[in-house]
């Protein structure tokens, strides 16, 4: 009697792609909401601080203060790990199935975004770690005052700390390339195969990535130029 091991559906290529899709959607939704929250800095210090403190009190009194944020962070970390892990396994399987490189590749396979998805993910991950230590825990923030989130943002992107804004810009632009390529691939995975549909999907992915990048970059540059102080 031969006993064969069956692979768990989630470990199949289809399952891993589903994990990438679900985790990707979770992360994109968070990015959109986080961007909208960041833009409240333009409504003034009082309004922004009120919003930041409100985030800490979500779920109270059912949950202790800040528990919601830590639950959210836990889910996001799990989503990031699931996204990176599934992408890595799929890439390794693809490479193993095609040990000999093609002599000619289609242009879509060699564009900048596709070639930088891996190291782009590493840059984004490193930035997320820095961002948490900077504006979440305050360990790397020059002010690090949990009672004054607005002041922390202003202190973080002050003109003399231009290198922080530069790193932030690099990470956000990298994220934009990542989102552009990921969104276009998602449309393709959902069945978009026609040339005209492909063009529309690429255009929509590009617009989305540009809008999201602009929404994130406008805050540090507003502080850098003195528009927000």
PDB file of C-alpha atoms in Angstrom:
ATOM      1  CA  UNK A   1       0.000   0.000   0.000  1.00  0.00           C
ATOM      2  CA  UNK A   2       1.465   3.334  -1.107  1.00  0.00           C
ATOM      3  CA  UNK A   3       0.685   6.332   1.016  1.00  0.00           C
ATOM      4  CA  UNK A   4       0.842   9.610  -0.856  1.00  0.00           C
ATOM      5  CA  UNK A   5       1.074  12.916   0.876  1.00  0.00           C
ATOM      6  CA  UNK A   6      -1.362  15.515  -0.318  1.00  0.00           C
ATOM      7  CA  UNK A   7      -0.255  19.104  -0.330  1.00  0.00           C
ATOM      8  CA  UNK A   8      -2.379  21.512   1.639  1.00  0.00           C
ATOM      9  CA  UNK A   9      -4.475  23.688  -0.719  1.00  0.00           C
ATOM     10  CA  UNK A  10      -2.944  26.814   0.768  1.00  0.00           C
ATOM     11  CA  UNK A  11       0.534  25.553  -0.150  1.00  0.00           C
ATOM     12  CA  UNK A  12      -0.398  25.031  -3.801  1.00  0.00           C
ATOM     13  CA  UNK A  13       0.429  27.718  -6.338  1.00  0.00           C
ATOM     14  CA  UNK A  14      -3.219  28.756  -6.463  1.00  0.00           C
ATOM     15  CA  UNK A  15      -3.379  28.869  -2.664  1.00  0.00           C
ATOM     16  CA  UNK A  16      -0.212  30.951  -2.424  1.00  0.00           C
ATOM     17  CA  UNK A  17      -1.519  33.370  -5.030  1.00  0.00           C
ATOM     18  CA  UNK A  18      -4.718  33.657  -3.002  1.00  0.00           C
ATOM     19  CA  UNK A  19      -2.641  34.435   0.104  1.00  0.00           C
ATOM     20  CA  UNK A  20      -0.771  37.113  -1.856  1.00  0.00           C
ATOM     21  CA  UNK A  21      -4.055  38.588  -3.065  1.00  0.00           C
ATOM     22  CA  UNK A  22      -5.752  38.672   0.348  1.00  0.00           C
ATOM     23  CA  UNK A  23      -2.705  40.035   2.186  1.00  0.00           C
ATOM     24  CA  UNK A  24      -2.115  42.525  -0.606  1.00  0.00           C
ATOM     25  CA  UNK A  25      -5.679  43.830  -0.326  1.00  0.00           C
ATOM     26  CA  UNK A  26      -5.345  44.176   3.463  1.00  0.00           C
ATOM     27  CA  UNK A  27      -2.104  46.104   3.109  1.00  0.00           C
ATOM     28  CA  UNK A  28      -3.460  48.377   0.372  1.00  0.00           C
ATOM     29  CA  UNK A  29      -6.567  49.204   2.429  1.00  0.00           C
ATOM     30  CA  UNK A  30      -4.324  50.068   5.366  1.00  0.00           C
ATOM     31  CA  UNK A  31      -2.128  52.248   3.163  1.00  0.00           C
ATOM     32  CA  UNK A  32      -5.146  54.189   1.914  1.00  0.00           C
ATOM     33  CA  UNK A  33      -6.569  54.752   5.408  1.00  0.00           C
ATOM     34  CA  UNK A  34      -3.143  55.617   6.816  1.00  0.00           C
ATOM     35  CA  UNK A  35      -2.574  58.143   4.034  1.00  0.00           C
ATOM     36  CA  UNK A  36      -5.921  59.810   4.715  1.00  0.00           C
ATOM     37  CA  UNK A  37      -5.050  59.983   8.400  1.00  0.00           C
ATOM     38  CA  UNK A  38      -1.666  61.541   7.632  1.00  0.00           C
ATOM     39  CA  UNK A  39      -3.325  64.259   5.565  1.00  0.00           C
ATOM     40  CA  UNK A  40      -5.140  65.476   8.669  1.00  0.00           C
ATOM     41  CA  UNK A  41      -1.868  67.177   9.574  1.00  0.00           C
ATOM     42  CA  UNK A  42      -3.050  69.989   7.266  1.00  0.00           C
ATOM     43  CA  UNK A  43      -6.093  70.583   9.490  1.00  0.00           C
ATOM     44  CA  UNK A  44      -3.892  71.804  12.321  1.00  0.00           C
ATOM     45  CA  UNK A  45      -2.162  70.532  15.430  1.00  0.00           C
ATOM     46  CA  UNK A  46      -5.266  70.191  17.602  1.00  0.00           C
ATOM     47  CA  UNK A  47      -7.213  68.223  14.997  1.00  0.00           C
ATOM     48  CA  UNK A  48      -4.283  65.949  14.151  1.00  0.00           C
ATOM     49  CA  UNK A  49      -3.489  65.207  17.801  1.00  0.00           C
ATOM     50  CA  UNK A  50      -7.160  64.486  18.469  1.00  0.00           C
ATOM     51  CA  UNK A  51      -7.187  62.004  15.581  1.00  0.00           C
ATOM     52  CA  UNK A  52      -4.007  60.304  16.813  1.00  0.00           C
ATOM     53  CA  UNK A  53      -5.361  59.964  20.344  1.00  0.00           C
ATOM     54  CA  UNK A  54      -8.678  58.687  18.990  1.00  0.00           C
ATOM     55  CA  UNK A  55      -6.821  55.834  17.280  1.00  0.00           C
ATOM     56  CA  UNK A  56      -5.431  54.760  20.646  1.00  0.00           C
ATOM     57  CA  UNK A  57      -8.904  54.683  22.181  1.00  0.00           C
ATOM     58  CA  UNK A  58     -10.667  52.640  19.494  1.00  0.00           C
ATOM     59  CA  UNK A  59     -12.480  49.746  21.139  1.00  0.00           C
ATOM     60  CA  UNK A  60     -12.552  51.226  24.628  1.00  0.00           C
ATOM     61  CA  UNK A  61     -13.944  50.427  27.115  1.00  0.00           C
ATOM     62  CA  UNK A  62     -14.297  46.909  25.686  1.00  0.00           C
ATOM     63  CA  UNK A  63     -10.554  46.910  24.997  1.00  0.00           C
ATOM     64  CA  UNK A  64      -7.870  48.640  27.070  1.00  0.00           C
ATOM     65  CA  UNK A  65      -6.340  51.756  25.535  1.00  0.00           C
ATOM     66  CA  UNK A  66      -4.016  51.131  22.538  1.00  0.00           C
ATOM     67  CA  UNK A  67      -5.016  47.442  22.297  1.00  0.00           C
ATOM     68  CA  UNK A  68      -6.744  48.019  18.981  1.00  0.00           C
ATOM     69  CA  UNK A  69      -3.559  49.501  17.542  1.00  0.00           C
ATOM     70  CA  UNK A  70      -1.503  46.518  18.673  1.00  0.00           C
ATOM     71  CA  UNK A  71      -4.068  44.099  17.246  1.00  0.00           C
ATOM     72  CA  UNK A  72      -3.929  46.019  13.996  1.00  0.00           C
ATOM     73  CA  UNK A  73      -0.126  45.953  13.976  1.00  0.00           C
ATOM     74  CA  UNK A  74      -0.119  42.217  14.625  1.00  0.00           C
ATOM     75  CA  UNK A  75      -2.485  41.603  11.711  1.00  0.00           C
ATOM     76  CA  UNK A  76      -0.404  43.853   9.446  1.00  0.00           C
ATOM     77  CA  UNK A  77       2.852  42.091  10.393  1.00  0.00           C
ATOM     78  CA  UNK A  78       1.199  38.730   9.670  1.00  0.00           C
ATOM     79  CA  UNK A  79      -0.034  40.098   6.327  1.00  0.00           C
ATOM     80  CA  UNK A  80       3.438  41.368   5.400  1.00  0.00           C
ATOM     81  CA  UNK A  81       5.069  38.053   6.325  1.00  0.00           C
ATOM     82  CA  UNK A  82       2.394  36.105   4.452  1.00  0.00           C
ATOM     83  CA  UNK A  83       2.782  38.329   1.408  1.00  0.00           C
ATOM     84  CA  UNK A  84       6.575  38.072   1.338  1.00  0.00           C
ATOM     85  CA  UNK A  85       6.589  34.361   2.151  1.00  0.00           C
ATOM     86  CA  UNK A  86       4.101  33.381  -0.547  1.00  0.00           C
ATOM     87  CA  UNK A  87       5.866  35.569  -3.119  1.00  0.00           C
ATOM     88  CA  UNK A  88       9.219  33.986  -2.263  1.00  0.00           C
ATOM     89  CA  UNK A  89       7.901  30.429  -2.547  1.00  0.00           C
ATOM     90  CA  UNK A  90       6.186  31.166  -5.872  1.00  0.00           C
ATOM     91  CA  UNK A  91       9.369  32.748  -7.242  1.00  0.00           C
ATOM     92  CA  UNK A  92      11.468  29.753  -6.175  1.00  0.00           C
ATOM     93  CA  UNK A  93       8.994  27.309  -7.744  1.00  0.00           C
ATOM     94  CA  UNK A  94       8.945  29.322 -10.955  1.00  0.00           C
ATOM     95  CA  UNK A  95      12.731  29.302 -11.109  1.00  0.00           C
ATOM     96  CA  UNK A  96      12.879  25.560 -10.391  1.00  0.00           C
ATOM     97  CA  UNK A  97      10.351  24.838 -13.130  1.00  0.00           C
ATOM     98  CA  UNK A  98      12.435  26.832 -15.621  1.00  0.00           C
ATOM     99  CA  UNK A  99      16.094  26.090 -14.800  1.00  0.00           C
ATOM    100  CA  UNK A 100      17.298  27.388 -18.169  1.00  0.00           C
ATOM    101  CA  UNK A 101      16.700  31.060 -18.740  1.00  0.00           C
ATOM    102  CA  UNK A 102      14.869  32.123 -21.848  1.00  0.00           C
ATOM    103  CA  UNK A 103      17.056  33.560 -24.598  1.00  0.00           C
ATOM    104  CA  UNK A 104      14.470  36.264 -25.236  1.00  0.00           C
ATOM    105  CA  UNK A 105      11.950  37.648 -22.807  1.00  0.00           C
ATOM    106  CA  UNK A 106       8.967  39.799 -23.409  1.00  0.00           C
ATOM    107  CA  UNK A 107       9.454  43.438 -22.485  1.00  0.00           C
ATOM    108  CA  UNK A 108       6.838  43.161 -19.727  1.00  0.00           C
ATOM    109  CA  UNK A 109       9.120  40.719 -17.893  1.00  0.00           C
ATOM    110  CA  UNK A 110      12.103  43.041 -17.851  1.00  0.00           C
ATOM    111  CA  UNK A 111      10.524  46.365 -16.967  1.00  0.00           C
ATOM    112  CA  UNK A 112      11.877  48.227 -13.998  1.00  0.00           C
ATOM    113  CA  UNK A 113       9.041  47.434 -11.614  1.00  0.00           C
ATOM    114  CA  UNK A 114       9.142  43.689 -12.249  1.00  0.00           C
ATOM    115  CA  UNK A 115      12.919  43.505 -11.811  1.00  0.00           C
ATOM    116  CA  UNK A 116      12.858  45.441  -8.553  1.00  0.00           C
ATOM    117  CA  UNK A 117       9.944  43.734  -6.787  1.00  0.00           C
ATOM    118  CA  UNK A 118      12.285  41.665  -4.598  1.00  0.00           C
ATOM    119  CA  UNK A 119      14.718  44.314  -3.414  1.00  0.00           C
ATOM    120  CA  UNK A 120      11.894  46.840  -3.375  1.00  0.00           C
ATOM    121  CA  UNK A 121      10.110  44.661  -0.842  1.00  0.00           C
ATOM    122  CA  UNK A 122      13.247  44.631   1.306  1.00  0.00           C
ATOM    123  CA  UNK A 123      13.490  48.444   1.231  1.00  0.00           C
ATOM    124  CA  UNK A 124       9.821  48.750   2.180  1.00  0.00           C
ATOM    125  CA  UNK A 125      10.233  46.275   5.043  1.00  0.00           C
ATOM    126  CA  UNK A 126      13.274  48.145   6.404  1.00  0.00           C
ATOM    127  CA  UNK A 127      11.387  51.422   6.141  1.00  0.00           C
ATOM    128  CA  UNK A 128       8.372  50.018   8.004  1.00  0.00           C
ATOM    129  CA  UNK A 129      10.670  48.934  10.849  1.00  0.00           C
ATOM    130  CA  UNK A 130      12.277  52.381  10.959  1.00  0.00           C
ATOM    131  CA  UNK A 131       8.901  54.122  10.712  1.00  0.00           C
ATOM    132  CA  UNK A 132       7.546  52.178  13.690  1.00  0.00           C
ATOM    133  CA  UNK A 133      10.610  53.013  15.797  1.00  0.00           C
ATOM    134  CA  UNK A 134      10.352  56.627  14.700  1.00  0.00           C
ATOM    135  CA  UNK A 135       6.719  57.728  14.802  1.00  0.00           C
ATOM    136  CA  UNK A 136       5.101  54.844  16.685  1.00  0.00           C
ATOM    137  CA  UNK A 137       7.396  54.057  19.603  1.00  0.00           C
ATOM    138  CA  UNK A 138       9.330  57.350  19.363  1.00  0.00           C
ATOM    139  CA  UNK A 139      12.734  55.765  19.944  1.00  0.00           C
ATOM    140  CA  UNK A 140      14.231  57.307  16.782  1.00  0.00           C
ATOM    141  CA  UNK A 141      12.204  60.513  16.824  1.00  0.00           C
ATOM    142  CA  UNK A 142      14.019  63.691  17.946  1.00  0.00           C
ATOM    143  CA  UNK A 143      11.026  64.646  20.104  1.00  0.00           C
ATOM    144  CA  UNK A 144       9.362  61.294  20.808  1.00  0.00           C
ATOM    145  CA  UNK A 145       6.469  62.758  22.793  1.00  0.00           C
ATOM    146  CA  UNK A 146       3.430  60.422  22.684  1.00  0.00           C
ATOM    147  CA  UNK A 147       1.185  63.250  23.848  1.00  0.00           C
ATOM    148  CA  UNK A 148       2.098  65.431  20.847  1.00  0.00           C
ATOM    149  CA  UNK A 149       1.962  63.410  17.590  1.00  0.00           C
ATOM    150  CA  UNK A 150       1.831  66.594  15.494  1.00  0.00           C
ATOM    151  CA  UNK A 151       5.043  67.845  17.071  1.00  0.00           C
ATOM    152  CA  UNK A 152       6.688  64.472  16.421  1.00  0.00           C
ATOM    153  CA  UNK A 153       5.878  64.723  12.714  1.00  0.00           C
ATOM    154  CA  UNK A 154       7.193  68.283  12.476  1.00  0.00           C
ATOM    155  CA  UNK A 155      10.362  67.377  14.358  1.00  0.00           C
ATOM    156  CA  UNK A 156      10.890  64.298  12.222  1.00  0.00           C
ATOM    157  CA  UNK A 157      10.852  66.048   8.844  1.00  0.00           C
ATOM    158  CA  UNK A 158      12.498  69.308   9.922  1.00  0.00           C
ATOM    159  CA  UNK A 159      14.797  70.879   7.272  1.00  0.00           C
ATOM    160  CA  UNK A 160      17.966  69.885   9.139  1.00  0.00           C
ATOM    161  CA  UNK A 161      16.789  66.255   8.977  1.00  0.00           C
ATOM    162  CA  UNK A 162      16.552  66.284   5.173  1.00  0.00           C
ATOM    163  CA  UNK A 163      18.082  62.811   5.042  1.00  0.00           C
ATOM    164  CA  UNK A 164      14.984  61.414   6.784  1.00  0.00           C
ATOM    165  CA  UNK A 165      12.771  62.967   4.113  1.00  0.00           C
ATOM    166  CA  UNK A 166      15.103  61.560   1.443  1.00  0.00           C
ATOM    167  CA  UNK A 167      14.828  58.042   2.888  1.00  0.00           C
ATOM    168  CA  UNK A 168      11.066  58.445   3.245  1.00  0.00           C
ATOM    169  CA  UNK A 169      10.832  59.532  -0.397  1.00  0.00           C
ATOM    170  CA  UNK A 170      12.921  56.587  -1.593  1.00  0.00           C
ATOM    171  CA  UNK A 171      10.731  54.149   0.339  1.00  0.00           C
ATOM    172  CA  UNK A 172       7.455  55.689  -0.872  1.00  0.00           C
ATOM    173  CA  UNK A 173       8.580  55.781  -4.525  1.00  0.00           C
ATOM    174  CA  UNK A 174       9.700  52.162  -4.210  1.00  0.00           C
ATOM    175  CA  UNK A 175       6.286  51.360  -2.755  1.00  0.00           C
ATOM    176  CA  UNK A 176       4.710  53.082  -5.748  1.00  0.00           C
ATOM    177  CA  UNK A 177       6.576  50.857  -8.202  1.00  0.00           C
ATOM    178  CA  UNK A 178       5.631  47.837  -6.102  1.00  0.00           C
ATOM    179  CA  UNK A 179       1.949  48.813  -6.087  1.00  0.00           C
ATOM    180  CA  UNK A 180       1.915  49.632  -9.791  1.00  0.00           C
ATOM    181  CA  UNK A 181       3.314  46.246 -10.733  1.00  0.00           C
ATOM    182  CA  UNK A 182       1.238  44.375  -8.151  1.00  0.00           C
ATOM    183  CA  UNK A 183      -2.041  46.023  -9.155  1.00  0.00           C
ATOM    184  CA  UNK A 184      -1.420  45.377 -12.845  1.00  0.00           C
ATOM    185  CA  UNK A 185      -0.598  41.726 -12.079  1.00  0.00           C
ATOM    186  CA  UNK A 186      -3.747  41.445  -9.952  1.00  0.00           C
ATOM    187  CA  UNK A 187      -5.919  42.607 -12.863  1.00  0.00           C
ATOM    188  CA  UNK A 188      -4.200  40.028 -15.060  1.00  0.00           C
ATOM    189  CA  UNK A 189      -4.804  37.281 -12.504  1.00  0.00           C
ATOM    190  CA  UNK A 190      -8.489  38.229 -12.378  1.00  0.00           C
ATOM    191  CA  UNK A 191      -8.780  37.350 -16.053  1.00  0.00           C
ATOM    192  CA  UNK A 192      -7.814  40.517 -17.875  1.00  0.00           C
ATOM    193  CA  UNK A 193      -6.156  39.259 -21.056  1.00  0.00           C
ATOM    194  CA  UNK A 194      -7.150  41.573 -23.918  1.00  0.00           C
ATOM    195  CA  UNK A 195      -4.598  44.153 -25.150  1.00  0.00           C
ATOM    196  CA  UNK A 196      -6.982  47.057 -24.576  1.00  0.00           C
ATOM    197  CA  UNK A 197      -7.888  45.745 -21.124  1.00  0.00           C
ATOM    198  CA  UNK A 198      -4.186  45.358 -20.333  1.00  0.00           C
ATOM    199  CA  UNK A 199      -3.569  48.997 -21.246  1.00  0.00           C
ATOM    200  CA  UNK A 200      -6.449  50.146 -19.069  1.00  0.00           C
ATOM    201  CA  UNK A 201      -5.263  47.996 -16.172  1.00  0.00           C
ATOM    202  CA  UNK A 202      -1.757  49.424 -16.425  1.00  0.00           C
ATOM    203  CA  UNK A 203      -3.117  52.965 -16.594  1.00  0.00           C
ATOM    204  CA  UNK A 204      -5.353  52.419 -13.554  1.00  0.00           C
ATOM    205  CA  UNK A 205      -2.472  50.850 -11.620  1.00  0.00           C
ATOM    206  CA  UNK A 206      -0.209  53.782 -12.500  1.00  0.00           C
ATOM    207  CA  UNK A 207      -2.784  56.394 -11.457  1.00  0.00           C
ATOM    208  CA  UNK A 208      -3.423  54.607  -8.177  1.00  0.00           C
ATOM    209  CA  UNK A 209       0.293  54.353  -7.393  1.00  0.00           C
ATOM    210  CA  UNK A 210       0.933  58.019  -8.235  1.00  0.00           C
ATOM    211  CA  UNK A 211      -1.995  59.247  -6.131  1.00  0.00           C
ATOM    212  CA  UNK A 212      -0.953  57.149  -3.149  1.00  0.00           C
ATOM    213  CA  UNK A 213       2.689  58.259  -3.411  1.00  0.00           C
ATOM    214  CA  UNK A 214       1.662  61.905  -3.675  1.00  0.00           C
ATOM    215  CA  UNK A 215      -0.604  61.540  -0.653  1.00  0.00           C
ATOM    216  CA  UNK A 216       2.259  60.213   1.439  1.00  0.00           C
ATOM    217  CA  UNK A 217       4.989  62.546   0.175  1.00  0.00           C
ATOM    218  CA  UNK A 218       3.025  65.778   0.518  1.00  0.00           C
ATOM    219  CA  UNK A 219       3.311  65.641   4.328  1.00  0.00           C
ATOM    220  CA  UNK A 220       7.118  65.420   4.741  1.00  0.00           C
ATOM    221  CA  UNK A 221       7.694  67.974   1.991  1.00  0.00           C
ATOM    222  CA  UNK A 222       5.159  70.338   3.555  1.00  0.00           C
ATOM    223  CA  UNK A 223       7.151  70.163   6.794  1.00  0.00           C
ATOM    224  CA  UNK A 224      10.477  70.418   4.969  1.00  0.00           C
ATOM    225  CA  UNK A 225       9.388  73.594   3.168  1.00  0.00           C
ATOM    226  CA  UNK A 226       7.746  75.166   6.243  1.00  0.00           C
ATOM    227  CA  UNK A 227       4.161  74.848   5.011  1.00  0.00           C
ATOM    228  CA  UNK A 228       3.454  72.754   8.102  1.00  0.00           C
ATOM    229  CA  UNK A 229       5.272  73.866  11.260  1.00  0.00           C
TER     230      UNK A 229
END
